[in-house]
Amino acid sequence: MTQWGFTVDLERCVGCQSCVIACKVENGTPPGIHWMKVLEREEGEFPYAKRTFTPVRCNHCENPPCARACPTGAIKKREDGVVVVDQDLCIGTMSCMTACPYYVPYRWDGDGGYFGAELTPYEAEKYARFKPGTAQKCHFCYHRLDQGRPPACVEACPADALNYGDRDDPDSRINVLLREKKHFRPKEELGTGPRLFYLTGKGGGTISGGGSR
Amino acid sequence: MSAKGLSDMKFIIDFQPQRHWDWKVAFYLYGAGTSAGLIFFEVVLRNLDMIAETTALSGMWIGLGLALLSLAFLFDHLGPASRWRFLYVFRRPRTSWISRGAIIVTVLVLLRLLILFPSIPGLEGLPMGEGTALGGALRATVLVFAVAFMAYSGLVLSSWNSIAFWNTPMLPMLYVGYSFLAGIAALPIIAALSGGTQEVGPIGPVLQPYLLGLLLVNALGLLLYIWGMASGTLPSRESVRRLLRGEQRWNFWLGIVAIGLIFPLLAMSSVSAPILVTACLAIQIGSYLLRDAVLRVGVYGPPV
């Protein structure tokens, strides 16, 4: 069975936000909800100051704390490792939001769109997929994966910073990248087993400790 | 904005405060925890014949009301969209502390109702009154569930390692201590409500040693908790900074320390019933503010 994984090349990301927009367009997420985010950090001081960019999204953990925290069983893992929310079971306790160390899930309470209370035809169609009062998070564009297409964020990235592939296939694109470049997993020490790898430079091998703990 | 999550936070790599669990959750943790502490002391002290039956019964009803009010705040926090689906909350007790807590608080409310039934006119003949075998068994069971709920109110936060300030075994211990303290401090207030200062007079000297002991234990517990967190990871140190010197400093120093601990400690030397009742009200304020401040200063570390 395919086990999907994801890589983010921090050397390649230029912070263009294409992935953020592509995710918004593909999934039509309501205002304030960003399944894909590009976080920024300023480092150094003038004249050597620089800005770094870190794309962040659901890591589809092997041991997802959100699923353990959920009292209703609404958060489930598919056989291919993609972690999804069953909106029919979710009651909006926000325990997944508290439990996720990457603060990925959101809760949408369902009032209004980007242009006020009245929804545009695009919004009306897209928001109909979101049940008010339930948790929302990246689902790895599983509807595209099932059709053999890449997630919208990967497809849109102009710098080839985002990649995805089968972790169980040694020749998959991400396994090749992981062999070629140094990498780490976010907050791996918390035992969540994220399926997202940040690539940081040539040489291959694991870099321990990417988190703040 | 109608979304809860990172939507109200800046898109930068930094500490991010949790904002989605607000004062309603804090009131639930305080109200249901205090209600559990109250029933614990009512059963124990009534069994030792240290409080009047009227005080114990009034306390049971008020405690039940407090637990139900706390649950109402929790349902409001879930939002109108959840409706009857809140029943799904019982589905995952194997992994979820929220689910376990829902079961414990439901059983606690049901047990309390069973204990209270014989006090309702027309139901006096039910075989679970004071002194009956079934009544004794119910009261023993309620003690177990009361302690379980007090522990749960801390465990639900400490079980997750996403927020370092909560992720310590000290937090459940502190919450158990504060639930005991607020529970026993509710008794003089209930006595004053049910019988005025005449009712408070006899139980004041009985309760004061317990109140004094619990105040000292909780002050020590709070000190150890904050001391431990101040020497912990970067996010936990940031939480301590926000609590002691940041946005929650007034809540902490004025509400939790001065009103919730120091004033009641000083008031314990007085034999005046009104002062005792005022001190017990101050304990309730401090106890609520502790839950509120602990939630508000919880911060996530950077996600990478």
Short mmCIF file of C-alpha atoms in Angstrom, two decimals:
data_model
loop_
_atom_site.label_atom_id
_atom_site.label_comp_id
_atom_site.label_asym_id
_atom_site.label_seq_id
_atom_site.Cartn_x
_atom_site.Cartn_y
_atom_site.Cartn_z
CA MET A 1 0.00 0.00 0.00
CA THR A 2 1.23 3.46 -0.85
CA GLN A 3 2.35 5.52 2.14
CA TRP A 4 2.34 9.18 1.19
CA GLY A 5 5.08 11.49 2.40
CA PHE A 6 5.98 15.11 1.72
CA THR A 7 9.18 17.11 1.46
CA VAL A 8 9.79 20.85 1.74
CA ASP A 9 13.13 22.11 0.48
CA LEU A 10 13.90 25.11 2.67
CA GLU A 11 16.75 26.16 0.36
CA ARG A 12 14.38 26.38 -2.58
CA CYS A 13 11.36 28.08 -1.04
CA VAL A 14 11.23 31.75 -2.05
CA GLY A 15 8.08 32.62 -0.08
CA CYS A 16 5.95 33.34 -3.14
CA GLN A 17 2.80 31.93 -1.44
CA SER A 18 1.79 30.07 -4.63
CA CYS A 19 1.12 26.96 -2.55
CA VAL A 20 -1.14 28.94 -0.21
CA ILE A 21 -3.18 30.33 -3.09
CA ALA A 22 -3.29 26.99 -4.92
CA CYS A 23 -4.64 25.31 -1.79
CA LYS A 24 -7.25 28.06 -1.37
CA VAL A 25 -8.35 27.74 -5.00
CA GLU A 26 -8.43 23.95 -4.98
CA ASN A 27 -10.22 23.48 -1.69
CA GLY A 28 -12.07 26.77 -1.38
CA THR A 29 -11.40 27.11 2.32
CA PRO A 30 -13.43 29.83 4.11
CA PRO A 31 -11.93 33.10 5.41
CA GLY A 32 -9.32 32.72 8.11
CA ILE A 33 -8.63 29.07 7.32
CA HIS A 34 -5.28 28.26 5.77
CA TRP A 35 -4.47 24.61 5.31
CA MET A 36 -1.16 25.65 3.77
CA LYS A 37 0.84 28.44 5.37
CA VAL A 38 4.21 29.97 4.71
CA LEU A 39 5.68 31.24 7.96
CA GLU A 40 8.39 33.88 7.88
CA ARG A 41 11.34 34.71 10.08
CA GLU A 42 13.78 37.58 9.91
CA GLU A 43 17.33 36.66 10.79
CA GLY A 44 20.40 38.80 11.35
CA GLU A 45 20.73 42.57 11.27
CA PHE A 46 21.33 45.16 8.55
CA PRO A 47 23.27 44.88 6.28
CA TYR A 48 23.23 41.11 6.68
CA ALA A 49 19.53 40.69 7.49
CA LYS A 50 17.61 38.05 5.58
CA ARG A 51 14.15 36.59 5.58
CA THR A 52 13.59 32.85 5.63
CA PHE A 53 10.39 31.04 4.65
CA THR A 54 8.99 27.83 6.07
CA PRO A 55 5.94 26.24 4.44
CA VAL A 56 3.81 24.56 7.11
CA ARG A 57 0.83 22.25 6.72
CA CYS A 58 -0.63 19.13 8.25
CA ASN A 59 2.19 16.61 8.67
CA HIS A 60 -0.16 13.60 8.44
CA CYS A 61 1.66 12.09 11.41
CA GLU A 62 2.18 8.37 11.84
CA ASN A 63 0.97 8.77 15.43
CA PRO A 64 -1.36 11.76 15.12
CA PRO A 65 -2.00 13.48 18.49
CA CYS A 66 -5.14 15.09 17.04
CA ALA A 67 -6.70 11.68 16.43
CA ARG A 68 -5.85 10.51 19.95
CA ALA A 69 -7.29 13.67 21.49
CA CYS A 70 -10.52 13.60 19.49
CA PRO A 71 -13.33 12.28 21.74
CA THR A 72 -15.59 11.27 18.86
CA GLY A 73 -13.21 9.44 16.54
CA ALA A 74 -13.80 12.04 13.85
CA ILE A 75 -10.12 12.19 12.91
CA LYS A 76 -9.02 9.09 11.06
CA LYS A 77 -6.06 7.78 9.14
CA ARG A 78 -6.62 6.34 5.72
CA GLU A 79 -4.70 3.25 4.68
CA ASP A 80 -2.32 5.43 2.70
CA GLY A 81 -1.47 7.43 5.86
CA VAL A 82 -3.50 10.53 5.04
CA VAL A 83 -5.17 11.94 8.18
CA VAL A 84 -8.71 13.19 7.48
CA VAL A 85 -11.61 14.70 9.45
CA ASP A 86 -15.04 13.08 9.30
CA GLN A 87 -17.22 16.18 9.58
CA ASP A 88 -20.31 14.11 10.39
CA LEU A 89 -18.67 12.91 13.61
CA CYS A 90 -16.87 16.12 14.63
CA ILE A 91 -18.64 18.11 17.37
CA GLY A 92 -16.16 20.99 17.54
CA THR A 93 -14.49 20.40 20.92
CA MET A 94 -11.28 21.85 19.45
CA SER A 95 -9.27 19.21 21.32
CA CYS A 96 -7.45 18.44 18.05
CA MET A 97 -6.40 22.09 17.81
CA THR A 98 -5.04 21.99 21.35
CA ALA A 99 -3.31 18.64 20.93
CA CYS A 100 -1.57 19.39 17.61
CA PRO A 101 1.93 20.74 18.33
CA TYR A 102 1.97 22.25 14.83
CA TYR A 103 -1.36 24.07 15.48
CA VAL A 104 -2.71 22.87 12.16
CA PRO A 105 -6.49 22.30 12.61
CA TYR A 106 -9.06 25.09 12.57
CA ARG A 107 -12.71 25.24 13.48
CA TRP A 108 -15.02 27.04 11.09
CA ASP A 109 -18.20 28.43 12.61
CA GLY A 110 -19.80 29.11 9.28
CA ASP A 111 -20.80 32.73 9.10
CA GLY A 112 -19.92 34.76 6.06
CA GLY A 113 -17.38 34.78 3.27
CA TYR A 114 -14.59 37.02 2.07
CA PHE A 115 -16.99 39.73 0.91
CA GLY A 116 -19.44 39.82 3.81
CA ALA A 117 -22.48 37.80 4.77
CA GLU A 118 -23.59 37.18 1.19
CA LEU A 119 -21.51 34.50 -0.50
CA THR A 120 -20.29 34.68 -4.07
CA PRO A 121 -21.35 31.75 -6.32
CA TYR A 122 -17.82 30.32 -5.98
CA GLU A 123 -17.97 30.58 -2.18
CA ALA A 124 -21.47 29.16 -1.98
CA GLU A 125 -20.40 26.07 -3.90
CA LYS A 126 -17.09 25.59 -2.10
CA TYR A 127 -18.29 26.32 1.46
CA ALA A 128 -21.12 23.82 1.08
CA ARG A 129 -18.44 21.15 1.63
CA PHE A 130 -17.59 22.53 5.07
CA LYS A 131 -19.86 21.74 7.97
CA PRO A 132 -20.06 24.70 10.39
CA GLY A 133 -18.67 24.06 13.87
CA THR A 134 -16.32 21.29 12.76
CA ALA A 135 -12.54 20.91 12.53
CA GLN A 136 -10.88 21.68 9.20
CA LYS A 137 -7.41 20.75 8.06
CA CYS A 138 -5.30 19.76 5.08
CA HIS A 139 -6.32 16.37 3.67
CA PHE A 140 -3.32 16.02 1.33
CA CYS A 141 -5.68 16.68 -1.63
CA TYR A 142 -6.66 13.02 -1.40
CA HIS A 143 -9.26 13.55 -4.11
CA ARG A 144 -6.38 14.39 -6.46
CA LEU A 145 -4.11 11.63 -5.13
CA ASP A 146 -6.86 9.10 -5.83
CA GLN A 147 -6.84 10.32 -9.46
CA GLY A 148 -3.06 10.04 -9.69
CA ARG A 149 -2.54 13.81 -9.57
CA PRO A 150 -0.24 15.71 -7.18
CA PRO A 151 -1.59 17.87 -4.34
CA ALA A 152 -2.44 21.40 -5.50
CA CYS A 153 0.38 22.99 -3.47
CA VAL A 154 3.00 20.69 -5.00
CA GLU A 155 1.73 21.31 -8.52
CA ALA A 156 1.77 25.09 -8.03
CA CYS A 157 5.24 25.47 -6.51
CA PRO A 158 7.41 27.26 -9.11
CA ALA A 159 10.68 26.59 -7.28
CA ASP A 160 10.23 22.80 -6.95
CA ALA A 161 10.48 23.28 -3.19
CA LEU A 162 7.52 21.00 -2.47
CA ASN A 163 7.48 17.35 -3.38
CA TYR A 164 5.46 14.30 -2.44
CA GLY A 165 5.70 10.59 -3.03
CA ASP A 166 5.42 7.06 -1.75
CA ARG A 167 7.62 6.45 1.30
CA ASP A 168 7.53 2.71 0.64
CA ASP A 169 8.91 3.07 -2.89
CA PRO A 170 12.72 3.46 -2.70
CA ASP A 171 12.77 5.13 -6.11
CA SER A 172 10.03 7.66 -5.40
CA ARG A 173 10.93 11.31 -5.82
CA ILE A 174 10.91 12.06 -2.09
CA ASN A 175 13.03 9.05 -1.19
CA VAL A 176 15.60 10.14 -3.77
CA LEU A 177 15.58 13.66 -2.30
CA LEU A 178 15.93 12.30 1.24
CA ARG A 179 19.00 10.35 0.18
CA GLU A 180 20.49 13.36 -1.55
CA LYS A 181 19.86 16.06 1.01
CA LYS A 182 20.14 16.59 4.74
CA HIS A 183 16.73 16.63 6.36
CA PHE A 184 14.76 16.77 9.58
CA ARG A 185 11.19 16.23 10.67
CA PRO A 186 9.42 18.95 12.67
CA LYS A 187 9.30 18.32 16.41
CA GLU A 188 10.12 14.67 15.86
CA GLU A 189 11.08 14.37 19.52
CA LEU A 190 7.40 14.62 20.50
CA GLY A 191 6.80 11.16 19.07
CA THR A 192 4.22 12.22 16.49
CA GLY A 193 6.09 10.71 13.54
CA PRO A 194 5.43 13.48 11.01
CA ARG A 195 5.42 12.39 7.36
CA LEU A 196 6.77 15.75 6.31
CA PHE A 197 10.51 16.24 5.88
CA TYR A 198 12.32 19.55 5.64
CA LEU A 199 15.32 19.42 3.32
CA THR A 200 18.15 21.73 4.27
CA GLY A 201 21.20 21.09 2.13
CA LYS A 202 23.31 18.65 0.17
CA GLY A 203 24.85 15.54 1.66
CA GLY A 204 21.97 13.34 2.80
CA GLY A 205 21.32 12.06 6.30
CA THR A 206 19.17 13.05 9.21
CA ILE A 207 19.52 16.26 11.16
CA SER A 208 18.33 15.76 14.70
CA GLY A 209 16.20 18.29 16.57
CA GLY A 210 14.38 20.83 14.50
CA GLY A 211 12.03 21.95 17.25
CA SER A 212 12.23 24.27 20.18
CA ARG A 213 11.96 21.73 22.95
CA MET B 1 -13.76 36.25 11.58
CA SER B 2 -15.60 33.00 12.05
CA ALA B 3 -12.65 30.59 12.07
CA LYS B 4 -10.74 29.57 15.17
CA GLY B 5 -7.09 28.56 14.95
CA LEU B 6 -4.03 30.25 13.56
CA SER B 7 -6.30 32.70 11.71
CA ASP B 8 -5.91 35.26 14.50
CA MET B 9 -2.15 34.76 14.76
CA LYS B 10 0.74 36.24 12.81
CA PHE B 11 2.33 34.12 10.11
CA ILE B 12 5.76 34.21 11.61
CA ILE B 13 7.96 31.59 13.26
CA ASP B 14 7.40 32.46 16.90
CA PHE B 15 5.51 31.37 20.01
CA GLN B 16 1.79 31.28 19.35
CA PRO B 17 -0.68 31.58 22.23
CA GLN B 18 -3.64 29.25 22.20
CA ARG B 19 -6.86 31.26 22.04
CA HIS B 20 -9.54 28.74 21.18
CA TRP B 21 -10.03 27.39 24.70
CA ASP B 22 -11.33 30.51 26.40
CA TRP B 23 -13.03 31.52 29.66
CA LYS B 24 -15.94 29.17 29.04
CA VAL B 25 -13.61 26.17 29.21
CA ALA B 26 -11.92 27.74 32.25
CA PHE B 27 -15.31 28.08 33.94
CA TYR B 28 -16.15 24.46 33.11
CA LEU B 29 -12.88 23.27 34.66
CA TYR B 30 -13.42 25.48 37.71
CA GLY B 31 -17.16 24.84 38.14
CA ALA B 32 -17.15 21.10 37.64
CA GLY B 33 -13.91 20.72 39.67
CA THR B 34 -15.32 22.76 42.56
CA SER B 35 -18.57 20.84 42.39
CA ALA B 36 -16.60 17.58 42.67
CA GLY B 37 -14.59 18.95 45.63
CA LEU B 38 -17.79 20.11 47.28
CA ILE B 39 -19.52 16.75 47.05
CA PHE B 40 -16.39 15.05 48.36
CA PHE B 41 -16.33 17.13 51.53
CA GLU B 42 -20.10 17.03 51.96
CA VAL B 43 -20.08 13.25 51.99
CA VAL B 44 -17.00 12.95 54.21
CA LEU B 45 -17.92 15.67 56.72
CA ARG B 46 -21.56 14.60 56.87
CA ASN B 47 -20.43 11.03 57.49
CA LEU B 48 -18.33 12.31 60.39
CA ASP B 49 -21.37 14.34 61.55
CA MET B 50 -19.35 17.57 61.29
CA ILE B 51 -21.88 19.47 59.17
CA ALA B 52 -25.65 19.78 59.45
CA GLU B 53 -27.90 17.73 57.19
CA THR B 54 -29.51 20.92 55.82
CA THR B 55 -26.09 22.28 54.81
CA ALA B 56 -25.18 18.96 53.20
CA LEU B 57 -28.44 18.81 51.25
CA SER B 58 -28.28 22.46 50.16
CA GLY B 59 -24.69 21.85 49.11
CA MET B 60 -25.69 18.84 47.06
CA TRP B 61 -28.30 20.86 45.15
CA ILE B 62 -26.03 23.88 44.69
CA GLY B 63 -23.15 21.62 43.65
CA LEU B 64 -25.40 19.89 41.14
CA GLY B 65 -26.49 23.26 39.81
CA LEU B 66 -22.86 24.39 39.52
CA ALA B 67 -21.92 21.21 37.63
CA LEU B 68 -24.86 21.65 35.24
CA LEU B 69 -24.05 25.35 34.76
CA SER B 70 -20.43 24.40 33.93
CA LEU B 71 -21.68 21.87 31.40
CA ALA B 72 -23.93 24.54 29.89
CA PHE B 73 -20.87 26.75 29.37
CA LEU B 74 -19.10 23.81 27.74
CA PHE B 75 -22.00 23.17 25.35
CA ASP B 76 -22.06 26.85 24.49
CA HIS B 77 -18.35 26.60 23.72
CA LEU B 78 -19.07 23.77 21.28
CA GLY B 79 -21.36 26.11 19.36
CA PRO B 80 -24.92 25.77 18.10
CA ALA B 81 -23.86 23.55 15.20
CA SER B 82 -23.06 20.58 17.43
CA ARG B 83 -26.69 20.15 18.67
CA TRP B 84 -27.41 16.54 19.67
CA ARG B 85 -24.13 15.38 18.15
CA PHE B 86 -22.45 16.13 21.49
CA LEU B 87 -23.47 12.57 22.41
CA TYR B 88 -20.60 11.37 20.20
CA VAL B 89 -18.26 12.64 22.93
CA PHE B 90 -18.53 9.29 24.71
CA ARG B 91 -17.11 7.31 21.78
CA ARG B 92 -13.36 7.30 22.46
CA PRO B 93 -12.56 6.89 26.18
CA ARG B 94 -9.66 4.59 25.26
CA THR B 95 -7.54 7.45 23.89
CA SER B 96 -9.25 10.77 24.59
CA TRP B 97 -9.27 12.52 27.95
CA ILE B 98 -12.18 14.67 26.79
CA SER B 99 -14.19 11.49 26.31
CA ARG B 100 -13.14 10.11 29.70
CA GLY B 101 -14.04 13.39 31.38
CA ALA B 102 -17.48 13.40 29.74
CA ILE B 103 -18.14 9.93 31.10
CA ILE B 104 -16.89 10.81 34.59
CA VAL B 105 -18.90 14.04 34.85
CA THR B 106 -22.06 12.31 33.55
CA VAL B 107 -21.74 9.50 36.09
CA LEU B 108 -21.05 12.08 38.81
CA VAL B 109 -24.20 14.05 37.98
CA LEU B 110 -26.30 10.86 37.85
CA LEU B 111 -24.92 9.60 41.18
CA ARG B 112 -25.61 12.96 42.76
CA LEU B 113 -29.18 12.86 41.48
CA LEU B 114 -29.65 9.38 42.94
CA ILE B 115 -28.34 10.58 46.29
CA LEU B 116 -30.65 13.59 46.18
CA PHE B 117 -33.83 11.74 45.18
CA PRO B 118 -34.82 10.82 48.78
CA SER B 119 -34.75 14.52 49.71
CA ILE B 120 -37.48 15.31 47.16
CA PRO B 121 -40.97 15.40 48.74
CA GLY B 122 -42.79 12.19 47.86
CA LEU B 123 -39.59 10.20 47.24
CA GLU B 124 -38.52 9.93 50.90
CA GLY B 125 -39.17 6.19 50.85
CA LEU B 126 -36.50 5.40 48.27
CA PRO B 127 -33.88 3.03 49.71
CA MET B 128 -30.81 5.26 49.17
CA GLY B 129 -31.19 7.74 52.00
CA GLU B 130 -28.59 8.48 54.63
CA GLY B 131 -27.73 5.42 56.71
CA THR B 132 -29.01 2.82 54.22
CA ALA B 133 -26.71 0.26 52.59
CA LEU B 134 -27.47 1.52 49.09
CA GLY B 135 -27.06 5.11 50.22
CA GLY B 136 -23.65 4.26 51.69
CA ALA B 137 -22.57 2.51 48.49
CA LEU B 138 -23.69 5.47 46.38
CA ARG B 139 -21.80 7.90 48.59
CA ALA B 140 -18.64 5.77 48.46
CA THR B 141 -18.88 5.59 44.66
CA VAL B 142 -19.45 9.31 44.36
CA LEU B 143 -16.21 9.91 46.30
CA VAL B 144 -14.25 7.90 43.73
CA PHE B 145 -15.78 9.74 40.78
CA ALA B 146 -15.35 13.12 42.48
CA VAL B 147 -11.60 12.53 42.86
CA ALA B 148 -11.45 11.17 39.31
CA PHE B 149 -13.06 14.34 37.96
CA MET B 150 -10.78 16.62 39.97
CA ALA B 151 -7.79 14.79 38.51
CA TYR B 152 -9.32 14.84 35.03
CA SER B 153 -9.60 18.63 35.03
CA GLY B 154 -5.78 18.76 35.10
CA LEU B 155 -5.05 15.61 33.13
CA VAL B 156 -7.05 16.85 30.15
CA LEU B 157 -4.46 19.62 29.79
CA SER B 158 -1.33 17.81 30.91
CA SER B 159 -1.84 14.83 28.61
CA TRP B 160 -0.84 16.82 25.51
CA ASN B 161 2.74 17.77 24.79
CA SER B 162 1.81 20.51 22.34
CA ILE B 163 1.75 23.17 25.07
CA ALA B 164 4.73 22.75 27.37
CA PHE B 165 3.27 24.80 30.24
CA TRP B 166 0.48 22.27 30.66
CA ASN B 167 2.52 19.15 29.98
CA THR B 168 3.55 18.34 33.55
CA PRO B 169 2.21 16.01 36.27
CA MET B 170 2.23 19.00 38.61
CA LEU B 171 -0.81 20.47 36.86
CA PRO B 172 -3.29 17.67 37.71
CA MET B 173 -1.98 17.68 41.29
CA LEU B 174 -2.46 21.44 41.51
CA TYR B 175 -5.97 21.20 40.07
CA VAL B 176 -6.91 18.44 42.52
CA GLY B 177 -5.63 20.64 45.35
CA TYR B 178 -7.54 23.67 44.09
CA SER B 179 -10.72 21.63 43.58
CA PHE B 180 -10.51 20.41 47.19
CA LEU B 181 -9.86 23.98 48.36
CA ALA B 182 -12.69 25.59 46.36
CA GLY B 183 -15.00 22.69 47.27
CA ILE B 184 -14.51 23.02 51.02
CA ALA B 185 -14.58 26.82 50.74
CA ALA B 186 -18.02 26.54 49.14
CA LEU B 187 -19.45 25.01 52.35
CA PRO B 188 -19.48 28.21 54.49
CA ILE B 189 -21.01 30.10 51.53
CA ILE B 190 -23.73 27.45 51.23
CA ALA B 191 -24.29 27.49 55.00
CA ALA B 192 -24.68 31.28 54.87
CA LEU B 193 -27.12 30.97 51.97
CA SER B 194 -29.17 28.26 53.64
CA GLY B 195 -29.16 29.46 57.26
CA GLY B 196 -27.39 32.81 57.53
CA THR B 197 -24.54 33.51 59.95
CA GLN B 198 -26.18 31.27 62.57
CA GLU B 199 -25.48 28.27 60.32
CA VAL B 200 -21.92 29.41 59.56
CA GLY B 201 -21.03 29.85 63.23
CA PRO B 202 -20.81 26.17 64.17
CA ILE B 203 -19.01 24.96 61.04
CA GLY B 204 -16.49 27.81 60.91
CA PRO B 205 -14.14 26.41 63.58
CA VAL B 206 -14.55 22.92 62.10
CA LEU B 207 -13.55 23.97 58.58
CA GLN B 208 -10.86 26.53 59.35
CA PRO B 209 -8.02 24.02 59.97
CA TYR B 210 -8.83 22.24 56.70
CA LEU B 211 -9.04 25.54 54.82
CA LEU B 212 -5.76 26.72 56.30
CA GLY B 213 -4.02 23.45 55.43
CA LEU B 214 -5.35 23.43 51.88
CA LEU B 215 -4.43 27.08 51.35
CA LEU B 216 -0.84 26.37 52.41
CA VAL B 217 -0.62 23.19 50.33
CA ASN B 218 -1.98 24.94 47.25
CA ALA B 219 0.32 27.95 47.70
CA LEU B 220 3.25 25.52 47.84
CA GLY B 221 1.89 23.59 44.85
CA LEU B 222 1.54 26.77 42.80
CA LEU B 223 5.07 27.83 43.72
CA LEU B 224 6.52 24.44 42.74
CA TYR B 225 4.55 24.37 39.48
CA ILE B 226 5.72 27.79 38.37
CA TRP B 227 9.25 27.17 39.58
CA GLY B 228 9.37 23.93 37.59
CA MET B 229 8.01 25.56 34.47
CA ALA B 230 10.38 28.53 34.82
CA SER B 231 13.31 26.14 34.47
CA GLY B 232 11.72 24.15 31.64
CA THR B 233 11.70 24.45 27.86
CA LEU B 234 11.58 27.74 25.97
CA PRO B 235 7.78 27.70 25.47
CA SER B 236 7.14 26.92 29.14
CA ARG B 237 9.46 29.77 30.18
CA GLU B 238 7.59 32.06 27.82
CA SER B 239 4.32 31.01 29.48
CA VAL B 240 5.77 31.78 32.92
CA ARG B 241 6.89 35.19 31.64
CA ARG B 242 3.39 35.93 30.36
CA LEU B 243 1.92 34.82 33.69
CA LEU B 244 4.24 36.71 36.03
CA ARG B 245 5.27 39.74 33.98
CA GLY B 246 3.17 39.73 30.83
CA GLU B 247 -0.48 40.04 29.88
CA GLN B 248 -1.74 37.90 32.81
CA ARG B 249 0.29 39.54 35.58
CA TRP B 250 -2.71 41.29 37.16
CA ASN B 251 -4.76 38.09 37.08
CA PHE B 252 -1.90 36.26 38.72
CA TRP B 253 -0.58 38.65 41.36
CA LEU B 254 -3.85 40.36 42.28
CA GLY B 255 -6.39 37.64 41.53
CA ILE B 256 -4.69 34.32 42.21
CA VAL B 257 -2.08 35.32 44.80
CA ALA B 258 -3.49 38.33 46.71
CA ILE B 259 -7.23 37.64 46.55
CA GLY B 260 -7.14 33.87 46.18
CA LEU B 261 -4.39 32.97 48.67
CA ILE B 262 -3.02 35.79 50.87
CA PHE B 263 -6.32 37.39 51.92
CA PRO B 264 -7.94 34.04 52.84
CA LEU B 265 -4.77 33.02 54.73
CA LEU B 266 -4.92 36.24 56.77
CA ALA B 267 -8.66 35.86 57.28
CA MET B 268 -8.26 32.40 58.77
CA SER B 269 -7.13 33.95 62.06
CA SER B 270 -10.56 35.61 62.42
CA VAL B 271 -13.54 33.93 64.07
CA SER B 272 -16.04 36.26 62.41
CA ALA B 273 -18.56 34.45 60.18
CA PRO B 274 -18.85 37.27 57.60
CA ILE B 275 -15.07 37.41 57.23
CA LEU B 276 -14.92 33.63 56.80
CA VAL B 277 -17.61 33.74 54.10
CA THR B 278 -15.82 36.64 52.35
CA ALA B 279 -12.54 34.70 52.45
CA CYS B 280 -14.29 31.70 50.94
CA LEU B 281 -15.69 33.87 48.14
CA ALA B 282 -12.16 35.16 47.53
CA ILE B 283 -10.96 31.55 47.26
CA GLN B 284 -13.58 30.93 44.55
CA ILE B 285 -12.34 33.97 42.60
CA GLY B 286 -8.71 32.84 42.86
CA SER B 287 -9.64 29.31 41.91
CA TYR B 288 -11.44 30.40 38.75
CA LEU B 289 -8.70 32.85 37.77
CA LEU B 290 -6.07 30.10 38.11
CA ARG B 291 -7.86 27.98 35.49
CA ASP B 292 -8.38 31.01 33.28
CA ALA B 293 -4.78 32.22 33.48
CA VAL B 294 -3.30 28.76 32.92
CA LEU B 295 -5.37 28.44 29.72
CA ARG B 296 -4.50 31.92 28.50
CA VAL B 297 -0.73 31.71 28.96
CA GLY B 298 -0.47 28.34 27.20
CA VAL B 299 1.74 28.87 24.15
CA TYR B 300 2.81 26.58 21.34
CA GLY B 301 6.45 26.51 20.43
CA PRO B 302 7.36 27.26 16.81
CA PRO B 303 5.99 24.45 14.60
CA VAL B 304 9.40 23.70 13.09
#
